[in-house]
PDB file of C-alpha atoms and ligand atoms in Angstrom:
ATOM      1  CA  UNK A   1       0.000   0.000   0.000  1.00  0.00           C
ATOM      2  CA  UNK A   2       1.612   3.241  -1.164  1.00  0.00           C
ATOM      3  CA  UNK A   3       1.120   5.427   1.919  1.00  0.00           C
ATOM      4  CA  UNK A   4       1.959   2.735   4.484  1.00  0.00           C
ATOM      5  CA  UNK A   5       5.111   3.270   6.586  1.00  0.00           C
ATOM      6  CA  UNK A   6       5.814  -0.442   7.025  1.00  0.00           C
ATOM      7  CA  UNK A   7       5.236  -1.217   3.329  1.00  0.00           C
ATOM      8  CA  UNK A   8       7.919   1.444   2.812  1.00  0.00           C
ATOM      9  CA  UNK A   9      10.292  -0.568   5.021  1.00  0.00           C
ATOM     10  CA  UNK A  10       9.376  -3.789   3.165  1.00  0.00           C
ATOM     11  CA  UNK A  11      10.170  -2.270  -0.233  1.00  0.00           C
ATOM     12  CA  UNK A  12      13.323  -0.487   0.961  1.00  0.00           C
ATOM     13  CA  UNK A  13      12.065   3.084   0.566  1.00  0.00           C
ATOM     14  CA  UNK A  14      12.331   3.666   4.333  1.00  0.00           C
ATOM     15  CA  UNK A  15      15.438   2.708   6.304  1.00  0.00           C
ATOM     16  CA  UNK A  16      15.198   0.257   9.174  1.00  0.00           C
ATOM     17  CA  UNK A  17      17.597  -1.753  11.294  1.00  0.00           C
ATOM     18  CA  UNK A  18      16.665  -5.149   9.852  1.00  0.00           C
ATOM     19  CA  UNK A  19      17.669  -8.171  11.938  1.00  0.00           C
ATOM     20  CA  UNK A  20      16.177 -10.972   9.800  1.00  0.00           C
ATOM     21  CA  UNK A  21      13.866 -11.569   6.868  1.00  0.00           C
ATOM     22  CA  UNK A  22      12.600 -14.178   4.456  1.00  0.00           C
ATOM     23  CA  UNK A  23      10.225 -14.343   1.491  1.00  0.00           C
ATOM     24  CA  UNK A  24       7.144 -13.509   3.561  1.00  0.00           C
ATOM     25  CA  UNK A  25       8.271 -11.363   6.524  1.00  0.00           C
ATOM     26  CA  UNK A  26      10.851  -8.885   7.746  1.00  0.00           C
ATOM     27  CA  UNK A  27      11.996  -8.173  11.329  1.00  0.00           C
ATOM     28  CA  UNK A  28      13.554  -4.870  12.381  1.00  0.00           C
ATOM     29  CA  UNK A  29      14.339  -2.964  15.579  1.00  0.00           C
ATOM     30  CA  UNK A  30      11.638  -0.630  16.884  1.00  0.00           C
ATOM     31  CA  UNK A  31      12.644   3.030  16.509  1.00  0.00           C
ATOM     32  CA  UNK A  32      11.391   3.778  20.053  1.00  0.00           C
ATOM     33  CA  UNK A  33      12.297   0.644  22.035  1.00  0.00           C
ATOM     34  CA  UNK A  34      10.296  -0.156  25.159  1.00  0.00           C
ATOM     35  CA  UNK A  35      12.715  -2.872  26.301  1.00  0.00           C
ATOM     36  CA  UNK A  36      16.364  -3.784  25.655  1.00  0.00           C
ATOM     37  CA  UNK A  37      15.128  -6.081  22.885  1.00  0.00           C
ATOM     38  CA  UNK A  38      12.194  -4.574  20.961  1.00  0.00           C
ATOM     39  CA  UNK A  39      11.817  -5.963  17.459  1.00  0.00           C
ATOM     40  CA  UNK A  40       8.846  -5.789  15.088  1.00  0.00           C
ATOM     41  CA  UNK A  41       8.096  -8.786  12.860  1.00  0.00           C
ATOM     42  CA  UNK A  42       5.857  -7.821   9.953  1.00  0.00           C
ATOM     43  CA  UNK A  43       4.427  -9.608   6.922  1.00  0.00           C
ATOM     44  CA  UNK A  44       5.676  -8.337   3.559  1.00  0.00           C
ATOM     45  CA  UNK A  45       2.024  -8.434   2.500  1.00  0.00           C
ATOM     46  CA  UNK A  46      -0.011  -5.435   3.691  1.00  0.00           C
ATOM     47  CA  UNK A  47      -2.675  -6.384   6.222  1.00  0.00           C
ATOM     48  CA  UNK A  48      -4.012  -3.439   8.244  1.00  0.00           C
ATOM     49  CA  UNK A  49      -5.042  -5.152  11.486  1.00  0.00           C
ATOM     50  CA  UNK A  50      -5.632  -8.598  12.947  1.00  0.00           C
ATOM     51  CA  UNK A  51      -9.313  -7.971  12.158  1.00  0.00           C
ATOM     52  CA  UNK A  52      -8.459  -8.040   8.449  1.00  0.00           C
ATOM     53  CA  UNK A  53      -6.708 -11.430   8.446  1.00  0.00           C
ATOM     54  CA  UNK A  54      -8.228 -14.005   6.117  1.00  0.00           C
ATOM     55  CA  UNK A  55      -8.148 -17.795   6.242  1.00  0.00           C
ATOM     56  CA  UNK A  56      -5.428 -17.713   3.582  1.00  0.00           C
ATOM     57  CA  UNK A  57      -3.195 -15.770   6.033  1.00  0.00           C
ATOM     58  CA  UNK A  58      -3.086 -18.529   8.671  1.00  0.00           C
ATOM     59  CA  UNK A  59       0.264 -19.910   7.525  1.00  0.00           C
ATOM     60  CA  UNK A  60       1.697 -16.388   7.318  1.00  0.00           C
ATOM     61  CA  UNK A  61       0.704 -15.616  10.925  1.00  0.00           C
ATOM     62  CA  UNK A  62       2.331 -18.853  12.027  1.00  0.00           C
ATOM     63  CA  UNK A  63       5.500 -17.829  10.226  1.00  0.00           C
ATOM     64  CA  UNK A  64       5.549 -14.485  12.057  1.00  0.00           C
ATOM     65  CA  UNK A  65       5.260 -16.189  15.450  1.00  0.00           C
ATOM     66  CA  UNK A  66       7.892 -18.789  14.650  1.00  0.00           C
ATOM     67  CA  UNK A  67      10.243 -16.120  13.298  1.00  0.00           C
ATOM     68  CA  UNK A  68       9.814 -14.149  16.532  1.00  0.00           C
ATOM     69  CA  UNK A  69      10.738 -17.233  18.554  1.00  0.00           C
ATOM     70  CA  UNK A  70      13.850 -17.807  16.482  1.00  0.00           C
ATOM     71  CA  UNK A  71      14.862 -14.152  16.791  1.00  0.00           C
ATOM     72  CA  UNK A  72      14.309 -14.279  20.558  1.00  0.00           C
ATOM     73  CA  UNK A  73      16.720 -17.192  20.606  1.00  0.00           C
ATOM     74  CA  UNK A  74      19.241 -15.255  18.485  1.00  0.00           C
ATOM     75  CA  UNK A  75      18.893 -12.265  20.844  1.00  0.00           C
ATOM     76  CA  UNK A  76      19.655 -14.494  23.838  1.00  0.00           C
ATOM     77  CA  UNK A  77      16.323 -13.888  25.596  1.00  0.00           C
ATOM     78  CA  UNK A  78      14.499 -17.143  24.797  1.00  0.00           C
ATOM     79  CA  UNK A  79      15.220 -18.830  28.118  1.00  0.00           C
ATOM     80  CA  UNK A  80      14.646 -15.855  30.427  1.00  0.00           C
ATOM     81  CA  UNK A  81      11.394 -15.005  28.651  1.00  0.00           C
ATOM     82  CA  UNK A  82       9.873 -12.478  26.308  1.00  0.00           C
ATOM     83  CA  UNK A  83       6.504 -11.160  25.178  1.00  0.00           C
ATOM     84  CA  UNK A  84       4.813 -11.168  21.766  1.00  0.00           C
ATOM     85  CA  UNK A  85       2.139  -8.498  21.248  1.00  0.00           C
ATOM     86  CA  UNK A  86      -0.240  -7.650  18.398  1.00  0.00           C
ATOM     87  CA  UNK A  87      -1.885  -4.337  19.269  1.00  0.00           C
ATOM     88  CA  UNK A  88      -5.155  -4.090  17.384  1.00  0.00           C
ATOM     89  CA  UNK A  89      -6.893  -0.790  16.649  1.00  0.00           C
ATOM     90  CA  UNK A  90      -6.737   2.469  18.547  1.00  0.00           C
ATOM     91  CA  UNK A  91      -8.075   1.186  21.865  1.00  0.00           C
ATOM     92  CA  UNK A  92      -5.061  -1.096  22.179  1.00  0.00           C
ATOM     93  CA  UNK A  93      -2.598   1.539  21.006  1.00  0.00           C
ATOM     94  CA  UNK A  94      -2.107   0.454  17.391  1.00  0.00           C
ATOM     95  CA  UNK A  95      -0.505   3.402  15.609  1.00  0.00           C
ATOM     96  CA  UNK A  96       0.771   1.782  12.387  1.00  0.00           C
ATOM     97  CA  UNK A  97      -1.944   0.025  10.413  1.00  0.00           C
ATOM     98  CA  UNK A  98       0.173  -2.762   8.913  1.00  0.00           C
ATOM     99  CA  UNK A  99       0.183  -5.669  11.338  1.00  0.00           C
ATOM    100  CA  UNK A 100       3.375  -6.054  13.356  1.00  0.00           C
ATOM    101  CA  UNK A 101       4.252  -8.551  16.034  1.00  0.00           C
ATOM    102  CA  UNK A 102       6.153  -6.847  18.854  1.00  0.00           C
ATOM    103  CA  UNK A 103       8.944  -8.975  20.365  1.00  0.00           C
ATOM    104  CA  UNK A 104       9.831  -7.506  23.756  1.00  0.00           C
ATOM    105  CA  UNK A 105      12.398  -8.782  26.213  1.00  0.00           C
ATOM    106  CA  UNK A 106      15.640  -8.247  28.027  1.00  0.00           C
ATOM    107  CA  UNK A 107      13.986  -6.917  31.181  1.00  0.00           C
ATOM    108  CA  UNK A 108      11.280  -8.132  33.592  1.00  0.00           C
ATOM    109  CA  UNK A 109       7.844  -7.666  31.993  1.00  0.00           C
ATOM    110  CA  UNK A 110       4.945  -7.103  34.352  1.00  0.00           C
ATOM    111  CA  UNK A 111       1.462  -8.484  33.831  1.00  0.00           C
ATOM    112  CA  UNK A 112      -1.253  -7.506  33.068  1.00  0.00           C
ATOM    113  CA  UNK A 113      -0.010  -5.148  30.360  1.00  0.00           C
ATOM    114  CA  UNK A 114      -1.295  -1.595  30.727  1.00  0.00           C
TER     115      UNK A 114
HETATM  116  P1  5GP B   1       1.860   0.021  17.547  1.00  0.00           P
HETATM  117  O1  5GP B   1       1.721   1.192  18.481  1.00  0.00           O
HETATM  118  O2  5GP B   1       1.134   0.285  16.234  1.00  0.00           O
HETATM  119  O3  5GP B   1       1.517  -1.313  18.121  1.00  0.00           O
HETATM  120  O4  5GP B   1       3.406  -0.076  17.220  1.00  0.00           O
HETATM  121  C1  5GP B   1       4.029   0.689  16.254  1.00  0.00           C
HETATM  122  C2  5GP B   1       5.491   0.652  16.565  1.00  0.00           C
HETATM  123  O5  5GP B   1       6.202   1.091  15.432  1.00  0.00           O
HETATM  124  C3  5GP B   1       5.883   1.552  17.731  1.00  0.00           C
HETATM  125  O6  5GP B   1       6.498   0.766  18.748  1.00  0.00           O
HETATM  126  C4  5GP B   1       6.826   2.558  17.093  1.00  0.00           C
HETATM  127  O7  5GP B   1       7.897   2.923  17.945  1.00  0.00           O
HETATM  128  C5  5GP B   1       7.305   1.830  15.856  1.00  0.00           C
HETATM  129  N1  5GP B   1       7.654   2.694  14.752  1.00  0.00           N
HETATM  130  C6  5GP B   1       6.927   3.741  14.296  1.00  0.00           C
HETATM  131  N2  5GP B   1       7.538   4.302  13.232  1.00  0.00           N
HETATM  132  C7  5GP B   1       8.674   3.574  13.029  1.00  0.00           C
HETATM  133  C8  5GP B   1       9.732   3.662  12.060  1.00  0.00           C
HETATM  134  O8  5GP B   1       9.748   4.514  11.170  1.00  0.00           O
HETATM  135  N3  5GP B   1      10.737   2.752  12.166  1.00  0.00           N
HETATM  136  C9  5GP B   1      10.742   1.782  13.135  1.00  0.00           C
HETATM  137  N4  5GP B   1      11.784   0.951  13.137  1.00  0.00           N
HETATM  138  N5  5GP B   1       9.759   1.663  14.050  1.00  0.00           N
HETATM  139  C10 5GP B   1       8.743   2.545  13.995  1.00  0.00           C
HETATM  140 ZN1   ZN B   2       1.613  -1.793   4.678  1.00  0.00          ZN
END
């Protein structure tokens, strides 16, 4: 989608600190990290919110989660623990409307989230 920030990162028009990618997703460091490790894993395909996922996206969502787990391992936080978050719509604080899985870790994470 032409006016989407994260599509701009996918197609290389906008710089990002990319840590991993494959044919279907890209993972990069959040510009405003909320934890020592704060990485966003996004599909290369534009999907605005979790509400817009279709049955055909089920494998893609699985790939995002598995990628996040592998990156957590690479970041050295897999054993101590980490959090995966998909904020959905304004009430949950979604500010970029291209789905992104937050990978947060490297510090104690309280629960419930605010
Ligand atoms: P949301 O609030 O939608 O769940 O998360 C959006 C995230 O994208 C925020 O954590 C924000 O810091 C991050 N972000 C916004 N703009 C950029 C950008 O241009 N580059 C990177 N790397 N992260 C961004
Ligand atoms: Zn997009």
